[in-house]
CSV table of C-alpha atoms and ligand atoms in Angstrom, one decimal:
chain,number,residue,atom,x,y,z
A,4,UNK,CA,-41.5,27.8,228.9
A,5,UNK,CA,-41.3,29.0,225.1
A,6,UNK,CA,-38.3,26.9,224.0
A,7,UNK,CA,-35.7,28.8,222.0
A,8,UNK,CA,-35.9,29.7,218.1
A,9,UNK,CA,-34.7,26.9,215.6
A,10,UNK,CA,-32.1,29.2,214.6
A,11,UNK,CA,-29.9,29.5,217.9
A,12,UNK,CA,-31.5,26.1,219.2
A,13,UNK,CA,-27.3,24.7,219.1
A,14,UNK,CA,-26.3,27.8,220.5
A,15,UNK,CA,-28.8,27.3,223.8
A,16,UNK,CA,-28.1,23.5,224.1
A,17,UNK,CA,-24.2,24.3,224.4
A,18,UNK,CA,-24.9,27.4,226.7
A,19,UNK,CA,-24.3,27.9,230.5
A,20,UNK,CA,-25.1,30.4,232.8
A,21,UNK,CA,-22.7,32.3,235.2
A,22,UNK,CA,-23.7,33.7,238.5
A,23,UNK,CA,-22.0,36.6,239.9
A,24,UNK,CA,-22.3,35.7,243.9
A,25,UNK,CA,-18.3,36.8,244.7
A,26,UNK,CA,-19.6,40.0,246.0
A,27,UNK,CA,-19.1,41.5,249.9
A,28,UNK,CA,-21.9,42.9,250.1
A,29,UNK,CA,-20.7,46.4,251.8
A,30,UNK,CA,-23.9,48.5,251.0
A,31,UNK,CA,-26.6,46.0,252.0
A,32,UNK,CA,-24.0,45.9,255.9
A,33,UNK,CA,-26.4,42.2,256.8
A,34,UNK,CA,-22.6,41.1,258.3
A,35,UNK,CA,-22.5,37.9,255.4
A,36,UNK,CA,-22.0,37.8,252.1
A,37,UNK,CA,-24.9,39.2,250.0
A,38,UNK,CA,-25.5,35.8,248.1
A,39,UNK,CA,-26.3,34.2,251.6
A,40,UNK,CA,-28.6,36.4,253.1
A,41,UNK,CA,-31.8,34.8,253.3
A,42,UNK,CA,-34.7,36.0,251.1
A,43,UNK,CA,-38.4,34.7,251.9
A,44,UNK,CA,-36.8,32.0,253.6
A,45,UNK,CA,-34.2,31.2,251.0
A,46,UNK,CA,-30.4,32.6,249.9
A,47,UNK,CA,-30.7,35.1,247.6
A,48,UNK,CA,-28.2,33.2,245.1
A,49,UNK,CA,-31.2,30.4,244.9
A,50,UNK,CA,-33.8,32.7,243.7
A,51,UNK,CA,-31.5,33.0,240.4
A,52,UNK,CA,-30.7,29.5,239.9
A,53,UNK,CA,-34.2,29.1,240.3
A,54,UNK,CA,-35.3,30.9,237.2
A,55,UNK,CA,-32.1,29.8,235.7
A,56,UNK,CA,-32.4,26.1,235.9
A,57,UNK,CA,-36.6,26.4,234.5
A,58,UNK,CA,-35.0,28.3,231.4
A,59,UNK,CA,-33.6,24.9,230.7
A,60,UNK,CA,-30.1,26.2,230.9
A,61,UNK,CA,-28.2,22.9,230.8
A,62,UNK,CA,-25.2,24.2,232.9
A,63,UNK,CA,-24.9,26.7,235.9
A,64,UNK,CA,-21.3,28.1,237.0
A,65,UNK,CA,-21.3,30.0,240.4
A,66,UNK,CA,-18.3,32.0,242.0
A,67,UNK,CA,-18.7,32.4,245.5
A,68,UNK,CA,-16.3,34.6,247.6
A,69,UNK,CA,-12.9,33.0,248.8
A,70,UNK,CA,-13.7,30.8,252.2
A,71,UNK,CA,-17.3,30.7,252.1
A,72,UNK,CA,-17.8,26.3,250.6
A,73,UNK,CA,-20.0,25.4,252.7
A,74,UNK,CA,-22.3,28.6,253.0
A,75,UNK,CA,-22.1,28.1,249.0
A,76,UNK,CA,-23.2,24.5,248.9
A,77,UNK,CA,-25.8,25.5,251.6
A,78,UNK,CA,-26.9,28.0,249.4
A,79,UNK,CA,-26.9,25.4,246.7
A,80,UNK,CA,-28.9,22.8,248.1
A,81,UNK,CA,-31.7,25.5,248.6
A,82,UNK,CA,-31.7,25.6,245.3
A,83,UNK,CA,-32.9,22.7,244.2
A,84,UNK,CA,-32.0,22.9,240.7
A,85,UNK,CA,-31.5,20.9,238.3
A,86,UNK,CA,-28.5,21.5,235.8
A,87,UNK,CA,-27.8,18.2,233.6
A,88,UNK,CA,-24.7,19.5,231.8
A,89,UNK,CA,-23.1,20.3,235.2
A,90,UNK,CA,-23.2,22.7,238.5
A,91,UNK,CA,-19.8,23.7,239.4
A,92,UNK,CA,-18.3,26.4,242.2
A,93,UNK,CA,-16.0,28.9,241.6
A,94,UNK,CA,-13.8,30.9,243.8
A,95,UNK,CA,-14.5,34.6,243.0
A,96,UNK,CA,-12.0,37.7,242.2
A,97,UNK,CA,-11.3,40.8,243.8
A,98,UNK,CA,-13.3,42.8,241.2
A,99,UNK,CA,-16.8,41.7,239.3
A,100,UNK,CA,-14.8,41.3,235.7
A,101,UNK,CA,-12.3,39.0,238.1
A,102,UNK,CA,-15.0,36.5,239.3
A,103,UNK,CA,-16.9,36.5,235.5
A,104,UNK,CA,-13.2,35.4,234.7
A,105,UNK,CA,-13.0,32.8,237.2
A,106,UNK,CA,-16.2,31.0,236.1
A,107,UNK,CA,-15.2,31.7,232.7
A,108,UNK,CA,-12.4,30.0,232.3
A,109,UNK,CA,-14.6,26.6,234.8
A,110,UNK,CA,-16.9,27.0,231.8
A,111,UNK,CA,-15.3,24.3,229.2
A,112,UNK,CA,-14.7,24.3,226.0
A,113,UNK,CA,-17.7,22.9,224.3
A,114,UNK,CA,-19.5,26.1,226.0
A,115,UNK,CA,-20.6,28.3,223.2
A,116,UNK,CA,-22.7,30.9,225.1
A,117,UNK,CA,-23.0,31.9,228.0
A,118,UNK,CA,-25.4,34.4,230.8
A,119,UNK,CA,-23.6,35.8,233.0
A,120,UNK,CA,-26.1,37.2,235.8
A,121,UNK,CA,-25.7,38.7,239.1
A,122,UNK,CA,-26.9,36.8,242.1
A,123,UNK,CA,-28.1,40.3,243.3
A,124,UNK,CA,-31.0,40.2,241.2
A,125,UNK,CA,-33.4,37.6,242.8
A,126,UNK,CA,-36.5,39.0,240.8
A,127,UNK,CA,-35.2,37.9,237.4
A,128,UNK,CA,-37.9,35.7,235.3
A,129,UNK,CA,-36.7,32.8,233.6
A,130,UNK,CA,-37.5,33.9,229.8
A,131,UNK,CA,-35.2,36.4,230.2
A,132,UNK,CA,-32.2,33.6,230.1
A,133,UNK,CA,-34.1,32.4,227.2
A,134,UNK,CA,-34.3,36.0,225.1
A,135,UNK,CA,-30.9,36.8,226.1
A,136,UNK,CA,-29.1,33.5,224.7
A,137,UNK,CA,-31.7,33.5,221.9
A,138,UNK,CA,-31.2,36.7,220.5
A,139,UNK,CA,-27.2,36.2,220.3
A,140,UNK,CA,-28.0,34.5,216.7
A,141,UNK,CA,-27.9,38.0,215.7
A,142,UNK,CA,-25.2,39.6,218.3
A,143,UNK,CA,-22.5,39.3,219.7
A,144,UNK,CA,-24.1,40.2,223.1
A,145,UNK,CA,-27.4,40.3,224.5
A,146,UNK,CA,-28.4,42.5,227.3
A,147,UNK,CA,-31.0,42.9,229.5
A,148,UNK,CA,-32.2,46.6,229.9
A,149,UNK,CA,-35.7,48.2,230.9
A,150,UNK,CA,-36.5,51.4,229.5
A,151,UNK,CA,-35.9,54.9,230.8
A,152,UNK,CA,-39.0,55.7,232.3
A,153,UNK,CA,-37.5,59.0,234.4
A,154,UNK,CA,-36.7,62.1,232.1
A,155,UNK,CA,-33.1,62.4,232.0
A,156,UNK,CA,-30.9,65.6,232.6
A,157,UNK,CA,-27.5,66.0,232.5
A,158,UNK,CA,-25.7,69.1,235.2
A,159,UNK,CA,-22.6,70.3,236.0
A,160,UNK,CA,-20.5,70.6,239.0
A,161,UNK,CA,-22.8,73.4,240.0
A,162,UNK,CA,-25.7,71.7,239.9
A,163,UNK,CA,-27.1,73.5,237.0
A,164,UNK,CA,-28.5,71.5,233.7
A,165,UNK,CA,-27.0,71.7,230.6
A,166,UNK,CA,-29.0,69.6,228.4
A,167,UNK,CA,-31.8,66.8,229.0
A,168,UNK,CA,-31.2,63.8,226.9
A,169,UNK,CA,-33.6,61.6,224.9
A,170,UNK,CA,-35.3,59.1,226.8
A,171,UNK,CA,-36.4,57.3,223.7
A,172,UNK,CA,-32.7,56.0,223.0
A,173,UNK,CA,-32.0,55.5,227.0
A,174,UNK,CA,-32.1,51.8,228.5
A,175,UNK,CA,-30.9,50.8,232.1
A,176,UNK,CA,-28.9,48.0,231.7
A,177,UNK,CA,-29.6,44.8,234.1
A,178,UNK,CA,-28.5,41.1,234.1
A,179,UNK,CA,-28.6,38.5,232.5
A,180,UNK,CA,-26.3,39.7,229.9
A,181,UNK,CA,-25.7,36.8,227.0
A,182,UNK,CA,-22.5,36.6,224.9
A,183,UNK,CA,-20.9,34.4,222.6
A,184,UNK,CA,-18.5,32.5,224.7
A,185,UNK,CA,-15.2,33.0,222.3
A,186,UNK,CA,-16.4,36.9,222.2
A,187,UNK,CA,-16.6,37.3,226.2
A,188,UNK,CA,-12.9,35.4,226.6
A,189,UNK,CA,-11.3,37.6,224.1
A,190,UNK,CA,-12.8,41.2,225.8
A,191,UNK,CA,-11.9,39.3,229.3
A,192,UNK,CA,-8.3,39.1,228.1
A,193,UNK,CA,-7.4,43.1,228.6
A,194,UNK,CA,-5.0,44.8,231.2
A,195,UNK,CA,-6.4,45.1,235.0
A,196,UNK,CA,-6.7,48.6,234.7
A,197,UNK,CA,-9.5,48.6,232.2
A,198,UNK,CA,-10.7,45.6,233.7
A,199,UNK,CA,-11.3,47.8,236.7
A,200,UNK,CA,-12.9,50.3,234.7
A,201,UNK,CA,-15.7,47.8,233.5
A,202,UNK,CA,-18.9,48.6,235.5
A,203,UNK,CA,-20.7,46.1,232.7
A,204,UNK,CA,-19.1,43.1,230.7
A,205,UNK,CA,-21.0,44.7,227.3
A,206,UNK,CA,-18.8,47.2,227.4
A,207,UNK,CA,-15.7,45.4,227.2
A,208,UNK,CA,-17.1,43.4,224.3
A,209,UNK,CA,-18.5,47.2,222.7
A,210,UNK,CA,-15.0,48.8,223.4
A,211,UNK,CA,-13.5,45.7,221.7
A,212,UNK,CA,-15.9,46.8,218.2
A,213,UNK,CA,-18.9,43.9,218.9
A,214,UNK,CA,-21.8,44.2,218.6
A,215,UNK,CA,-24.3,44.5,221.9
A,216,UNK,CA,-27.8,44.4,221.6
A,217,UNK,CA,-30.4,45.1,224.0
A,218,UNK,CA,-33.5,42.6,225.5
A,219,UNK,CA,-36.4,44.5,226.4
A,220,UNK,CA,-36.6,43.8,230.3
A,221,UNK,CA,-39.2,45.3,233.1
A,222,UNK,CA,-37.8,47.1,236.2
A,223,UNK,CA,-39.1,44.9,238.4
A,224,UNK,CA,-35.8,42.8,237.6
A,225,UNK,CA,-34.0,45.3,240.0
A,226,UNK,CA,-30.6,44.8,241.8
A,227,UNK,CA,-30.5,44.6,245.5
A,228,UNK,CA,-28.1,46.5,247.0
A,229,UNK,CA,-29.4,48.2,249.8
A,230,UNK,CA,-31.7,47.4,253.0
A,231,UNK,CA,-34.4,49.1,251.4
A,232,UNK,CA,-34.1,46.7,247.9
A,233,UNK,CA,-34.1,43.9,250.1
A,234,UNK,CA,-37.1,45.0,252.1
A,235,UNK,CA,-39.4,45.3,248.5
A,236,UNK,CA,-37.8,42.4,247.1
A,237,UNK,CA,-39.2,40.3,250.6
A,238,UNK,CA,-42.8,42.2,250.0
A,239,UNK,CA,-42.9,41.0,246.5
A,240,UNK,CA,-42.0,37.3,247.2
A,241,UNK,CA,-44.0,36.9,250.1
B,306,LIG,N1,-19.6,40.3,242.5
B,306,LIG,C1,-18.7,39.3,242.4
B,306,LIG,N2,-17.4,39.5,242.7
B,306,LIG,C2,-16.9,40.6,243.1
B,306,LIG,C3,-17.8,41.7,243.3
B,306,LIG,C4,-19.2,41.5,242.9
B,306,LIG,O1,-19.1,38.2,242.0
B,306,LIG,N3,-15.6,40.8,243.4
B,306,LIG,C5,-21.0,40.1,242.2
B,306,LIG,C6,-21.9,40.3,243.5
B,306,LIG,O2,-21.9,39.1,244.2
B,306,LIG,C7,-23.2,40.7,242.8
B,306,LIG,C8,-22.9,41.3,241.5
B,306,LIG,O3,-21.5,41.1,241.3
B,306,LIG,O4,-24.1,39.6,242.6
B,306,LIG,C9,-23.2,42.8,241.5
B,306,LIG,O5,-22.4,43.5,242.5
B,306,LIG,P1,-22.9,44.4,243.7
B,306,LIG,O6,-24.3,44.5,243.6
B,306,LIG,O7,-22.0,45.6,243.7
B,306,LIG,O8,-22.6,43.4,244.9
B,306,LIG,P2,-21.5,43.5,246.1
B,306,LIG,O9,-20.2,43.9,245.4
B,306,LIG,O10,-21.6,42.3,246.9
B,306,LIG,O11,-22.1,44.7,246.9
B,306,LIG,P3,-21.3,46.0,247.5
B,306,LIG,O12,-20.8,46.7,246.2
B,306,LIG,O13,-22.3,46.8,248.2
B,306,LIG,O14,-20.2,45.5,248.4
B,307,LIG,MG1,-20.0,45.8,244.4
């Protein structure tokens, strides 16, 4: 593993990561939590902790949905990793921003960075913890994002196009996304309602006037959300 650049070296050694594992899991319908269903032979949640703990991210911060401990600490175990500044649980929120909040505030005060990523991506490799947290010497935020790779159009209600955008400036935006932690408390603190409008944490720290920049990632760090993601994330483990 490359370690990280001299200049945000402080910034890494007092960084932690946050994993999003609160979720239901509706659209995948496997009856558990999403975090918990097993993945070539291992919780999802531990594919991330994985790659998280061989970035050399000294401190991991997991929320977990309400009344699922010892699933979670199942989960955990499977794991295996190793976290020297700390491995701590969570109870998650009622909405994604809720459960970054939670862990956020578990986080401590001597936290000056943190990756939040979503347990739903299993496939994540571990330098992207490192190019995330590294690149925040020059951000605010740091965000995974693969390029566009399908032409774009935008249509109306009608189903007819009225213009086809430039791919060139287009990025799908994944996790891990890496923020300053003092940055990602302050866009936290808004009202519920825009909370709720949040469907990334970038953009509460962009609508707040900070400045987000993006990590080249590949695709193949793809969220699962549905049988068939699960399915090709199984093929490409196994
Ligand atoms: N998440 C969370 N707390 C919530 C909702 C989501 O921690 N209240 C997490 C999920 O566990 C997941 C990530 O956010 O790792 C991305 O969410 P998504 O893929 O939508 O997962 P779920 O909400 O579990 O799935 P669904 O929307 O199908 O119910
Ligand atoms: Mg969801």
């Amino acid at each position: 593993m490359r370690p990280p650049a001299r200049a945000s070296e402080q910034l890494f050694i007092r960084s932690a990561a946050i994993v999003v594992a609160a979720g239901s899991g509706e659209r995948l319908g496997a009856g558990r939590p999403k975090a918990f269903v097993p993945l070539a032979g291992r919780p999802l949640v531990a594919w991330s902790l994985d790659a998280i703990a061989s970035a050399g991210v000294p401190r991991a911060i997991v929320a977990v949905p309400p009344g699922h401990g010892p699933a979670a600490e199942e989960a955990l175990a499977a794991a295996g990793g190793d976290f020297p500044g700390g491995f701590v649980l969570v109870e998650g929120g009622e909405t994604r921003s809720a459960s970054v909040r939670n862990a956020l505030a578990a986080a401590g005060a001597d936290v000056e960075a943190v990756a939040v990523h979503d347990a739903a991506r299993p496939m994540v490799p571990a330098e992207l913890f490192v190019a995330t947290l590294e690149a925040l010497a020059e951000a605010d935020a740091a965000i995974a994002a693969a390029r566009m790779t399908d032409t774009i159009k935008e249509a109306g209600d009608d189903h007819v196009v009225v213009r086809t955008h430039d791919r060139s400036r287009l990025w799908a935006i994944q996790t891990p996304q890496a923020f300053r932690a003092d940055v990602l408390r302050r866009a936290l603190d808004v009202a519920p309602e825009v909370l709720a409008q949040a469907t990334d944490d970038a953009w509460l720290v962009e609508r707040a006037g900070g400045t987000v920049r993006v990590v080249e990632s590949s695709p193949a760090n793809f969220k699962v959300t549905t049988p068939h993601d699960l399915a090709l994330a199984e093929r490409l483990l196994c």
